[in-house]
mmCIF file of C-alpha atoms and ligand atoms in Angstrom:
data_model
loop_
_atom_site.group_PDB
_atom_site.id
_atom_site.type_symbol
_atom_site.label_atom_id
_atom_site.label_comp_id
_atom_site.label_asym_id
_atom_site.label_seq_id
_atom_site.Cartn_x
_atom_site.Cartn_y
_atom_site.Cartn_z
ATOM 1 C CA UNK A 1 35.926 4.524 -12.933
ATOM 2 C CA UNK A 2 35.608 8.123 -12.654
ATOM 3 C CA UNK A 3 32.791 10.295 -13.861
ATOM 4 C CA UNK A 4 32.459 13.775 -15.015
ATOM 5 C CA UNK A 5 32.695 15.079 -11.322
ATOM 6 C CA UNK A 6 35.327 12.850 -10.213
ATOM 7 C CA UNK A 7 33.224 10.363 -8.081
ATOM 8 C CA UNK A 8 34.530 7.063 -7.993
ATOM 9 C CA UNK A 9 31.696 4.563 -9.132
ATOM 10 C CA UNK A 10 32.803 1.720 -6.915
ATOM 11 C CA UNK A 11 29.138 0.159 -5.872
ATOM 12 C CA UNK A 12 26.286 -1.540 -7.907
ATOM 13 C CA UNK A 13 23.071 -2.298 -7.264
ATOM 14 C CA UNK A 14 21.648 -5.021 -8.788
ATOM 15 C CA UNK A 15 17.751 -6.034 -9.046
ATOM 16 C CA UNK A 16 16.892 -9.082 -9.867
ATOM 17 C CA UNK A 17 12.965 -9.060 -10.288
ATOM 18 C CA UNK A 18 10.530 -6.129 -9.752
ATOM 19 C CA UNK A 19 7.951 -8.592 -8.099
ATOM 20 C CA UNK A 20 7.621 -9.002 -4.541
ATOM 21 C CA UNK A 21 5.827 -10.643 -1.789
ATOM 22 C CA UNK A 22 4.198 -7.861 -0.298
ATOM 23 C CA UNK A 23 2.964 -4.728 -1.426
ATOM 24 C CA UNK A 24 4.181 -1.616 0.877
ATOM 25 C CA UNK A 25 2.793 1.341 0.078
ATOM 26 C CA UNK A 26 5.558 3.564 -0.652
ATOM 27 C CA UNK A 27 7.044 1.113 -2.839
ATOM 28 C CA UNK A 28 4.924 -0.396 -5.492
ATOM 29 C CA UNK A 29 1.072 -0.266 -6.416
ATOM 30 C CA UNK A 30 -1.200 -2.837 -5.129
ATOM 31 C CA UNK A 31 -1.748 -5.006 -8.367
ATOM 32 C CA UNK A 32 2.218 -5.678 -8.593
ATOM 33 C CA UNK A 33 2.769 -2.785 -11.402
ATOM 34 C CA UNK A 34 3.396 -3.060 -15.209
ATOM 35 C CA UNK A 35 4.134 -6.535 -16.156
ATOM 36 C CA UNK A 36 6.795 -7.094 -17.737
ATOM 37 C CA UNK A 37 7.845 -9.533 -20.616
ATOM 38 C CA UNK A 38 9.645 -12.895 -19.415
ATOM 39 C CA UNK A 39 11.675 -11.643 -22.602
ATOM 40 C CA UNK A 40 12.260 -8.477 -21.399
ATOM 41 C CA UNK A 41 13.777 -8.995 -18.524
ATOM 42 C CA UNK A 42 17.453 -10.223 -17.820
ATOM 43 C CA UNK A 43 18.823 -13.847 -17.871
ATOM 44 C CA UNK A 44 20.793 -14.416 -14.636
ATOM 45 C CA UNK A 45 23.871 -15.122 -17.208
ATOM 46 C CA UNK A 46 23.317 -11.233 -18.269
ATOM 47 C CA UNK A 47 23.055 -10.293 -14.938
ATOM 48 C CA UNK A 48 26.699 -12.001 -14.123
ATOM 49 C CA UNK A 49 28.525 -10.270 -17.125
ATOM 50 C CA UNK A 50 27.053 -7.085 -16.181
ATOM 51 C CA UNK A 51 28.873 -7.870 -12.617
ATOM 52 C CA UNK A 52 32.051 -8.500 -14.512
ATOM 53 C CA UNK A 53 31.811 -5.551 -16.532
ATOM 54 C CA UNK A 54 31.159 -3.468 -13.903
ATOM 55 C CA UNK A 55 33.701 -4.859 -11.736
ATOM 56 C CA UNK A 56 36.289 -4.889 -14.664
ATOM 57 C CA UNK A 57 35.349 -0.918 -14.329
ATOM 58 C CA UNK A 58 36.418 -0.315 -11.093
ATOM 59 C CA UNK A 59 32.759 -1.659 -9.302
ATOM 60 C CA UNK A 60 33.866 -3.232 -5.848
ATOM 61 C CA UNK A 61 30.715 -3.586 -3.796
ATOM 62 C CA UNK A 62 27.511 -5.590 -5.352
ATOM 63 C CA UNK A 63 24.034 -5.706 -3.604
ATOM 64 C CA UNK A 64 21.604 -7.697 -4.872
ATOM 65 C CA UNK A 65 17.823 -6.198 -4.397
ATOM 66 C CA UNK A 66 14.518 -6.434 -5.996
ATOM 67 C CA UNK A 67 11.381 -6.220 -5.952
ATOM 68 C CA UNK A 68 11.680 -8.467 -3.171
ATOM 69 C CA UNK A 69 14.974 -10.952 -4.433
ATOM 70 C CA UNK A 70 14.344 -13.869 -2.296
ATOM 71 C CA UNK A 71 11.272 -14.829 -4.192
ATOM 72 C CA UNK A 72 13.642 -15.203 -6.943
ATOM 73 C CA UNK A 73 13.147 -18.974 -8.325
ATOM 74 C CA UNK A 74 17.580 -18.825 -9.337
ATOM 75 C CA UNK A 75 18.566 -16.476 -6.180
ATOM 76 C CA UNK A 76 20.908 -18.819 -4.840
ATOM 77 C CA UNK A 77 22.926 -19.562 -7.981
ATOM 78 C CA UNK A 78 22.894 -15.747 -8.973
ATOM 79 C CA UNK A 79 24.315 -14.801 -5.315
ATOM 80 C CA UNK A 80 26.837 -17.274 -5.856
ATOM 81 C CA UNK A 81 27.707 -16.926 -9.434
ATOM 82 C CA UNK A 82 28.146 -12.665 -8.543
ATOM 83 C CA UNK A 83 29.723 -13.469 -5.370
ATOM 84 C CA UNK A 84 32.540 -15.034 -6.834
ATOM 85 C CA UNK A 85 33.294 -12.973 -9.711
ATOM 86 C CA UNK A 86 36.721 -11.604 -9.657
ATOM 87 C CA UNK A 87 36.983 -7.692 -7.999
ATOM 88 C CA UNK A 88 34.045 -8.001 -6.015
ATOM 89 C CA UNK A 89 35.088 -7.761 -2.330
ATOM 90 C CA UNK A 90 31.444 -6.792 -0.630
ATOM 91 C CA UNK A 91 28.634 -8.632 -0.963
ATOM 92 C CA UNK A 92 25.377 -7.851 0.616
ATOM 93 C CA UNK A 93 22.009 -8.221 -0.383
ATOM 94 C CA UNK A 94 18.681 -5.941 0.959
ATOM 95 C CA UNK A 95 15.284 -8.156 1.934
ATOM 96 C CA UNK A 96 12.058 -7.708 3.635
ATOM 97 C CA UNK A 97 13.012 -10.428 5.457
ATOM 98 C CA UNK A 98 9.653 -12.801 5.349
ATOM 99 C CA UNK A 99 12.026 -15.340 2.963
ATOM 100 C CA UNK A 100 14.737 -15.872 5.540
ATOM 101 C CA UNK A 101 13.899 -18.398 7.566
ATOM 102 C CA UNK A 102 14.720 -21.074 5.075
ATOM 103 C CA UNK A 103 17.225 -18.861 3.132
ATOM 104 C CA UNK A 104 19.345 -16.959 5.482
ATOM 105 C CA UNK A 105 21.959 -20.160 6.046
ATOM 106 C CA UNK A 106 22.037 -20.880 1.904
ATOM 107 C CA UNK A 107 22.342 -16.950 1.009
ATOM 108 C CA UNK A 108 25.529 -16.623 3.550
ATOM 109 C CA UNK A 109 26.915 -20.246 1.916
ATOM 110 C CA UNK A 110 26.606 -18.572 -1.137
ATOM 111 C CA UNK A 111 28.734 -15.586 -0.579
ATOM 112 C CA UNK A 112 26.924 -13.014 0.759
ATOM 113 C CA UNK A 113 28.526 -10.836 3.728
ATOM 114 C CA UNK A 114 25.926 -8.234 4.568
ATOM 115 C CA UNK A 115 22.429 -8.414 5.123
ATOM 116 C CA UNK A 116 19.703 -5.377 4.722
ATOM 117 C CA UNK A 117 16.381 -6.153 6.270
ATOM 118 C CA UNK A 118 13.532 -3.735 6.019
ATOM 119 C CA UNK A 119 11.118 -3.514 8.855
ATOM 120 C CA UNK A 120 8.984 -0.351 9.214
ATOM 121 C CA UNK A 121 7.186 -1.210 12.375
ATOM 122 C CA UNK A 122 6.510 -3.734 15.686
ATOM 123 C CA UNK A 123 3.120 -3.431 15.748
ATOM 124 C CA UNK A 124 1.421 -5.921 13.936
ATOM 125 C CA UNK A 125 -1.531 -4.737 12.370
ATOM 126 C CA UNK A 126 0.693 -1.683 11.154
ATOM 127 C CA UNK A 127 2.791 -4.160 9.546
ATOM 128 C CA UNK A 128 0.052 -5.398 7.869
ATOM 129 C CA UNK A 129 -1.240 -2.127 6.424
ATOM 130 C CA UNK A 130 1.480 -0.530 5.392
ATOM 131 C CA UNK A 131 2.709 -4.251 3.466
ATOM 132 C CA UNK A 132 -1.039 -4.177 2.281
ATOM 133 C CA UNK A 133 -0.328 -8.003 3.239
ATOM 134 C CA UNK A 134 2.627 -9.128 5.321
ATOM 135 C CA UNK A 135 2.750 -10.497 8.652
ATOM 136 C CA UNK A 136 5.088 -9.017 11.265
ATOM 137 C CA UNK A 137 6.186 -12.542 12.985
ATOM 138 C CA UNK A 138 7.097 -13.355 9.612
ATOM 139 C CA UNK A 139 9.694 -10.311 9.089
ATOM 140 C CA UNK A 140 11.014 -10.840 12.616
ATOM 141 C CA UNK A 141 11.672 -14.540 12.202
ATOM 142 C CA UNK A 142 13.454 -13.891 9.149
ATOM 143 C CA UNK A 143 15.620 -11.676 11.435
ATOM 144 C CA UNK A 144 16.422 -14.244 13.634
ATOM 145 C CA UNK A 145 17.233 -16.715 10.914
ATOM 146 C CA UNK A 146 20.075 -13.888 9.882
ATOM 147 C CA UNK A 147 21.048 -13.713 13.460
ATOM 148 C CA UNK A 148 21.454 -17.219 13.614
ATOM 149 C CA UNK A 149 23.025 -17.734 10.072
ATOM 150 C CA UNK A 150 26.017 -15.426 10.885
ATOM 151 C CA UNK A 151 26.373 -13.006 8.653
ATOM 152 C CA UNK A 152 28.778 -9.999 8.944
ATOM 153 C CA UNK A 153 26.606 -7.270 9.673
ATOM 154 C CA UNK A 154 22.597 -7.031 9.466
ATOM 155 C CA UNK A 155 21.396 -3.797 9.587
ATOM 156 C CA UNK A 156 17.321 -3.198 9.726
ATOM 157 C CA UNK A 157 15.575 -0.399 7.462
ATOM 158 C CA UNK A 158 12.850 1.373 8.483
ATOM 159 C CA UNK A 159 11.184 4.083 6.643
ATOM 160 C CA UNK A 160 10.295 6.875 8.190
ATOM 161 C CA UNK A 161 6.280 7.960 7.787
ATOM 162 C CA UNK A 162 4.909 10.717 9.460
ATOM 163 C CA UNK A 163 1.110 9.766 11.066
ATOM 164 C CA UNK A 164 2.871 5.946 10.760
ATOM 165 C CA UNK A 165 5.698 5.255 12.538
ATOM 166 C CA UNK A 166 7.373 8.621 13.751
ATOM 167 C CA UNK A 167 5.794 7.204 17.426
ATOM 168 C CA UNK A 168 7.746 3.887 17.147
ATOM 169 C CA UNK A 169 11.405 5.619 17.092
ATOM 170 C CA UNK A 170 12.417 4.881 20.055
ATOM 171 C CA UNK A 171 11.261 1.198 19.866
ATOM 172 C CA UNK A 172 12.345 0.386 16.714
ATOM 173 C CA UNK A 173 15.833 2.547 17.997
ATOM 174 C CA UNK A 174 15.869 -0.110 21.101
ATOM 175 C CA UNK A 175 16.212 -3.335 18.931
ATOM 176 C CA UNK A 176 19.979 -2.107 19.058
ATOM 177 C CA UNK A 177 19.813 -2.873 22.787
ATOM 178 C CA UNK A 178 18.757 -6.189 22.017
ATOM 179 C CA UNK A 179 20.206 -7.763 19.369
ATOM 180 C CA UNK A 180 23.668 -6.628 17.071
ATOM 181 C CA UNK A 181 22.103 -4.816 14.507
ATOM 182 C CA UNK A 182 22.211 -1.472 12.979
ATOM 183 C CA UNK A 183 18.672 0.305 12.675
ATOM 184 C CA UNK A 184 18.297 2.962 10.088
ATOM 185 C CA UNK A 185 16.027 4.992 9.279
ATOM 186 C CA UNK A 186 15.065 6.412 5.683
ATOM 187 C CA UNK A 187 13.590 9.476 4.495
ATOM 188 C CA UNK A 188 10.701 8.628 2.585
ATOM 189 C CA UNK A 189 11.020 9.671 -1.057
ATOM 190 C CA UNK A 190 8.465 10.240 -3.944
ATOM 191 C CA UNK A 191 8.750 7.534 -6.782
ATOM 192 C CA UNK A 192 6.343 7.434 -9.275
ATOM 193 C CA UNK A 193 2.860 5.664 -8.244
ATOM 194 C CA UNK A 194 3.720 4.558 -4.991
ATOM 195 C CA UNK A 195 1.867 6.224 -1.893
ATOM 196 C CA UNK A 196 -1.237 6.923 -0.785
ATOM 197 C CA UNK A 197 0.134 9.077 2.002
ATOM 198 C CA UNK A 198 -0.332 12.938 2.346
ATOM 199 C CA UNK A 199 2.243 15.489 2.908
ATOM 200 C CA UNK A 200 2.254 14.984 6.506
ATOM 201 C CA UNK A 201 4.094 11.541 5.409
ATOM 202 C CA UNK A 202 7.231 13.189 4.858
ATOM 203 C CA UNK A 203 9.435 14.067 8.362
ATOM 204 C CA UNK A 204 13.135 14.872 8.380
ATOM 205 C CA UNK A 205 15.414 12.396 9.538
ATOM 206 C CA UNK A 206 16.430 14.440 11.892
ATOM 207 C CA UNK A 207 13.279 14.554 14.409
ATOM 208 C CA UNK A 208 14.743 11.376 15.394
ATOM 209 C CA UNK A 209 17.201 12.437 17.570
ATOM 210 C CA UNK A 210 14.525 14.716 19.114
ATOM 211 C CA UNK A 211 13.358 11.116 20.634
ATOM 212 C CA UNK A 212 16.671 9.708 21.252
ATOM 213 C CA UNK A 213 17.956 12.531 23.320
ATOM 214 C CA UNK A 214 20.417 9.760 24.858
ATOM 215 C CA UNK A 215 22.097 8.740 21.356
ATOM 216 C CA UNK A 216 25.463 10.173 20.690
ATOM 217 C CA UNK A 217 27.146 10.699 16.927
ATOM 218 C CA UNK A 218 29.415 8.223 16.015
ATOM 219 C CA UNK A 219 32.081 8.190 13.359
ATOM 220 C CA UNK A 220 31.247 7.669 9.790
ATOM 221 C CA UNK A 221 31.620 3.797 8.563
ATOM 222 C CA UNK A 222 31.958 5.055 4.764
ATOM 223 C CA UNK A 223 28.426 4.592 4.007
ATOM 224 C CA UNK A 224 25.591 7.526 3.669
ATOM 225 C CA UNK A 225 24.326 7.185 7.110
ATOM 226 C CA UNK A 226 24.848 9.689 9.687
ATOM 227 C CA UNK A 227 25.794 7.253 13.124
ATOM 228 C CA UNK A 228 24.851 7.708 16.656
ATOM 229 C CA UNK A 229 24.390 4.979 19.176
ATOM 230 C CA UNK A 230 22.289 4.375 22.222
ATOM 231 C CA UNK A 231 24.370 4.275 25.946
ATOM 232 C CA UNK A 232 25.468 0.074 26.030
ATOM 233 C CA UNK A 233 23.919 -0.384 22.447
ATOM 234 C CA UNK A 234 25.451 -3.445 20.203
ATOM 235 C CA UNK A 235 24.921 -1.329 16.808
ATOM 236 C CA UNK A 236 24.435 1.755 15.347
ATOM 237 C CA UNK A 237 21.211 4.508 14.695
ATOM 238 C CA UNK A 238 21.727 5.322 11.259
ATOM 239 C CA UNK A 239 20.079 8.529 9.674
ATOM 240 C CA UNK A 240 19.764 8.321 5.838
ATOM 241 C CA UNK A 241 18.345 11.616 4.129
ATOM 242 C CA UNK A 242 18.139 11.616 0.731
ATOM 243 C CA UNK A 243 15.615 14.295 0.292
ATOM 244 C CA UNK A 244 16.345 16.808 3.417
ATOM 245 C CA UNK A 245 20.174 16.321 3.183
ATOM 246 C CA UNK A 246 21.287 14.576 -0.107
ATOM 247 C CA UNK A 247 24.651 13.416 -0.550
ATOM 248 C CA UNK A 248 24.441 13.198 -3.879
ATOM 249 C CA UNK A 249 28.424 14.478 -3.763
ATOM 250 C CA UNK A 250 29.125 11.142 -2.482
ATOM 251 C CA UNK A 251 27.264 9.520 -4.680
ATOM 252 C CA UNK A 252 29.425 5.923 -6.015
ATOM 253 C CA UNK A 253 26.433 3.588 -7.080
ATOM 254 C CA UNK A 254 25.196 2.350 -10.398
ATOM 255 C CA UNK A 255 21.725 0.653 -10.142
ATOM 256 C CA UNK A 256 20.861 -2.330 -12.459
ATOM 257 C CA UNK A 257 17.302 -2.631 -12.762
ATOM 258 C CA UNK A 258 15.592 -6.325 -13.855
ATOM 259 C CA UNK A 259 14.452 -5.179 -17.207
ATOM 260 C CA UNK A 260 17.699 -4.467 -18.376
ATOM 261 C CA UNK A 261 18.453 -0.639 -17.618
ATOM 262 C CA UNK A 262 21.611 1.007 -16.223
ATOM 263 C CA UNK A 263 19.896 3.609 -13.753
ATOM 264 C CA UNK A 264 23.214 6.352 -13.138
ATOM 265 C CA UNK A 265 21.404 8.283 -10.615
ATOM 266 C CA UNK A 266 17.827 6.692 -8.403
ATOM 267 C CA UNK A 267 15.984 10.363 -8.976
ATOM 268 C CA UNK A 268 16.650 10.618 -12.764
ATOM 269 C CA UNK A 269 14.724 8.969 -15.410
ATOM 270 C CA UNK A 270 17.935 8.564 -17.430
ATOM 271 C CA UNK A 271 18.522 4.934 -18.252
ATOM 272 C CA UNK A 272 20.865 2.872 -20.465
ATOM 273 C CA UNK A 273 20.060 -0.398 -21.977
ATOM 274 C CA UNK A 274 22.124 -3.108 -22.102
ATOM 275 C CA UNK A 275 19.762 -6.205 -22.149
ATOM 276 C CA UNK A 276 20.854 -8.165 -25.050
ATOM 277 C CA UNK A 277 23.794 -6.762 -25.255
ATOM 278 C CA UNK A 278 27.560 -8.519 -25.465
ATOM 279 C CA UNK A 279 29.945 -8.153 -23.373
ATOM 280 C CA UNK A 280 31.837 -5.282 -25.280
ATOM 281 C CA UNK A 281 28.869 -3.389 -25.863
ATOM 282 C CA UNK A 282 27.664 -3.522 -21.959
ATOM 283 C CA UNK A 283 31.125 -1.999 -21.348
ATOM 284 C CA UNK A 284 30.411 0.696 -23.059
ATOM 285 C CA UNK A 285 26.991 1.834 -22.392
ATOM 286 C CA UNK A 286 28.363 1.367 -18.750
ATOM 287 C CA UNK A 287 30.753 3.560 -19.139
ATOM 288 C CA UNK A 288 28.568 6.263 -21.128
ATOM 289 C CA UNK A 289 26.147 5.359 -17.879
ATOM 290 C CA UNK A 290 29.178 6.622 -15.381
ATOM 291 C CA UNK A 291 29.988 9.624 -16.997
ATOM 292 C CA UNK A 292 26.383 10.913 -17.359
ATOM 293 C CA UNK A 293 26.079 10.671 -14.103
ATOM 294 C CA UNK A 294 24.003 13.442 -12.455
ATOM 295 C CA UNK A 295 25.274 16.124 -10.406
ATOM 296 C CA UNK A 296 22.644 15.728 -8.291
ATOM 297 C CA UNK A 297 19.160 14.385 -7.936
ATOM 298 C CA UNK A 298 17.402 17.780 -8.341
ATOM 299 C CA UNK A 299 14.319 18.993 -6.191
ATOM 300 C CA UNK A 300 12.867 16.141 -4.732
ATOM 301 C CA UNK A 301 9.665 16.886 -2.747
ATOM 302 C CA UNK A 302 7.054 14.558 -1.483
ATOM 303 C CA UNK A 303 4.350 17.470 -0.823
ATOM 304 C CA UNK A 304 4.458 18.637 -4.660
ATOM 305 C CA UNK A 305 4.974 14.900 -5.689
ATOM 306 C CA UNK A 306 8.135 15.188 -7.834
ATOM 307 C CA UNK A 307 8.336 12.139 -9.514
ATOM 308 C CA UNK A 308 10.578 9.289 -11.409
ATOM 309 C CA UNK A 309 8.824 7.264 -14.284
ATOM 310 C CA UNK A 310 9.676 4.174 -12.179
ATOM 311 C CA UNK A 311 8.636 3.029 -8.716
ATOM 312 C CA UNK A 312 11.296 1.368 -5.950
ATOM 313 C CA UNK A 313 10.165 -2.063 -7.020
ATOM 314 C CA UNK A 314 11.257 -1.396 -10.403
ATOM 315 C CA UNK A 315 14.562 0.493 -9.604
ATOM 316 C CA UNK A 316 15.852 -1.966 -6.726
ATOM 317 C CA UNK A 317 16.366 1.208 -3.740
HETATM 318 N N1 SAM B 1 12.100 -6.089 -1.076
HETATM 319 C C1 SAM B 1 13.327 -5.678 -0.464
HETATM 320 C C2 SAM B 1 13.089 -4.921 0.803
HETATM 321 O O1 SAM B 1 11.931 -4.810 1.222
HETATM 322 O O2 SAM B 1 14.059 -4.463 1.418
HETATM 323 C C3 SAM B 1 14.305 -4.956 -1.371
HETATM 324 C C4 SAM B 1 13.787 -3.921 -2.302
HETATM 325 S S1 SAM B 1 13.164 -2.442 -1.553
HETATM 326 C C5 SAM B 1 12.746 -1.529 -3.011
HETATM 327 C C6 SAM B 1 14.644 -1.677 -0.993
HETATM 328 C C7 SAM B 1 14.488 -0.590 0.030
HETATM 329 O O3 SAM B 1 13.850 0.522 -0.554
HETATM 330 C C8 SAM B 1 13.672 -0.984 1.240
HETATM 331 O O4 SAM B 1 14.417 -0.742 2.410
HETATM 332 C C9 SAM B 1 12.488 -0.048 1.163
HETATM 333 O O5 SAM B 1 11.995 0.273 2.418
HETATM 334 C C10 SAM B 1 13.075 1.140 0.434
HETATM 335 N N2 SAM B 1 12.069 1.994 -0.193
HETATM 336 C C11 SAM B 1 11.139 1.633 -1.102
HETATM 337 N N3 SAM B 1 10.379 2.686 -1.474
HETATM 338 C C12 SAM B 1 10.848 3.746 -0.788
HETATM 339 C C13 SAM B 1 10.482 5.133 -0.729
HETATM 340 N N4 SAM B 1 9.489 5.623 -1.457
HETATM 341 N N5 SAM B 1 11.206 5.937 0.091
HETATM 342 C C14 SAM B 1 12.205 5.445 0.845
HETATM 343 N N6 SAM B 1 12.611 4.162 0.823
HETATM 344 C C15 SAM B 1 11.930 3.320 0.029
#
């Protein structure tokens, strides 16, 4: 379905908890957040008709993200159960990884093509600091359990922190020499409570390439990265700026948060409420979701702290 600006909503995001087994900084506060109601939050049978609805509107791609969604007691009968629902023809899911080793194999039998895996640094004590908790061998096994499971494409996220990680570029960059991934790396945004960081934090995507002077552009693949590749690399650098560069224009996602809320845009506090709802009555807010769809995402600065009402954990990324 079309909305007001004639973007074609084809992709939804779906969270399936706000809770997570870590605690990275830019994400979510230490103590987890606001609770939330068991009762508040969706049933995994209202998270599969709001699949079907959306795909019965023209949604093609699902990914299924959290909070972190492998610590998800029903994950594997929810990737299955969206997997298969008639229209949807890409299924990926986004993960910090630490979960994989004994669910990369059951996630792929379930139906899931393509795998997101967020890993912000090698260096171990870094990992654990910026996770306030996480262990690095942890993330990296789980990346090897993906490897090993099969799955279409794996691409590895990295958020880019000025004073953090801006001196691991080129290392993080080299995994693509060593193993058939994609690494990307994000922009970091401002979200609500998330981030103890100064405005120093914040560095344009584009001081990558100022350490990866051998990379060369690439071709678009249809997603919002911007490509280049290493000489003899087996994937892609991938450049994501949402807050230098947004491409809001582009823009064909709906997010589904866990509590219930159809999020049309990640930077707007606009949100439409369809827990409880019937199937008739999801349609419709869905719709009224797609064609209130922002513009655009508005000033978005991390030095003056513009900020949503939620945090990432709550919204899914
Ligand atoms: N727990 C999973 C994970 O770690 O990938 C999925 C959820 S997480 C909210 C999804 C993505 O959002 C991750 O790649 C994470 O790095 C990114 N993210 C979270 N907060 C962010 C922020 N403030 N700016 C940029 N990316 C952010």
């Amino acid at each position: 379905m079309e909305d007001l600006y004639g973007r074609n909503v084809t992709y939804l995001r779906l969270s399936v908890t706000d809770r997570c087994n870590l605690r990275c900084r830019y994400c979510m506060p230490e103590d987890g957040g606001c609770k939330r109601e068991h009762e508040d939050m969706l049933t995994e049978d209202e998270m599969i008709m709001a699949v079907s609805v959306a795909a019965s509107l023209g949604v093609r791609k699902l990914r299924i993200t959290g909070g972190e969604p492998l610590v998800k007691k029903n994950i594997l009968s929810i990737c299955e159960r969206a997997c298969a629902v008639p229209g949807i023809t890409e299924r990926a899911i986004t993960t910090n990884g630490t979960l994989l080793p004994a669910l990369a194999g059951p996630l792929k039998a379930a139906g899931i093509g393509r795998i997101n895996i967020s890993l912000d640094t090698l260096n171990e004590e870094k990992y654990r600091r910026i996770t306030r908790r996480g262990e690095l061998k942890e993330a990296l096994n789980g990346i090897d359990a993906a490897l090993d499971a099969g799955f279409e494409k794996i691409k590895i996220n990295a958020v880019l922190i000025g004073g953090f990680n801006d001196d691991e570029v080129k290392d993080l960059a080299e995994l693509t020499l060593k193993m058939p991934v994609d690494v990307r790396f994000i922009e970091l945004m401002p979200m609500y409570d998330s981030g103890d960081f100064g405005p120093e934090a914040f560095i344009k995507c584009d001081t990558v390439l100022e350490k990866l002077p051998d990379a060369v552009p690439k071709e678009p693949d249809g997603g919002v990265a911007r490509l280049f590749a290493l000489p003899n690399a087996l994937g892609n650098i991938g450049l994501i700026s949402p807050v230098s560069a947004h491409f809001c224009g582009a823009c064909n996602r709906l997010r589904l948060t866990a509590d219930g809320r159809i999020l049309p845009c990640l930077h707007s506090d606009d949100e439409y409420r369809i827990k409880g709802m019937n199937e008739d009555e999801m349609r419709e807010e869905m719709r009224k979701a797609i064609l209130h769809k922002p513009k655009w995402h508005g000033e978005m600065s991390y030095a003056a702290r513009t900020h949503t009402r939620r945090d990432m954990n709550q919204i899914g990324g």
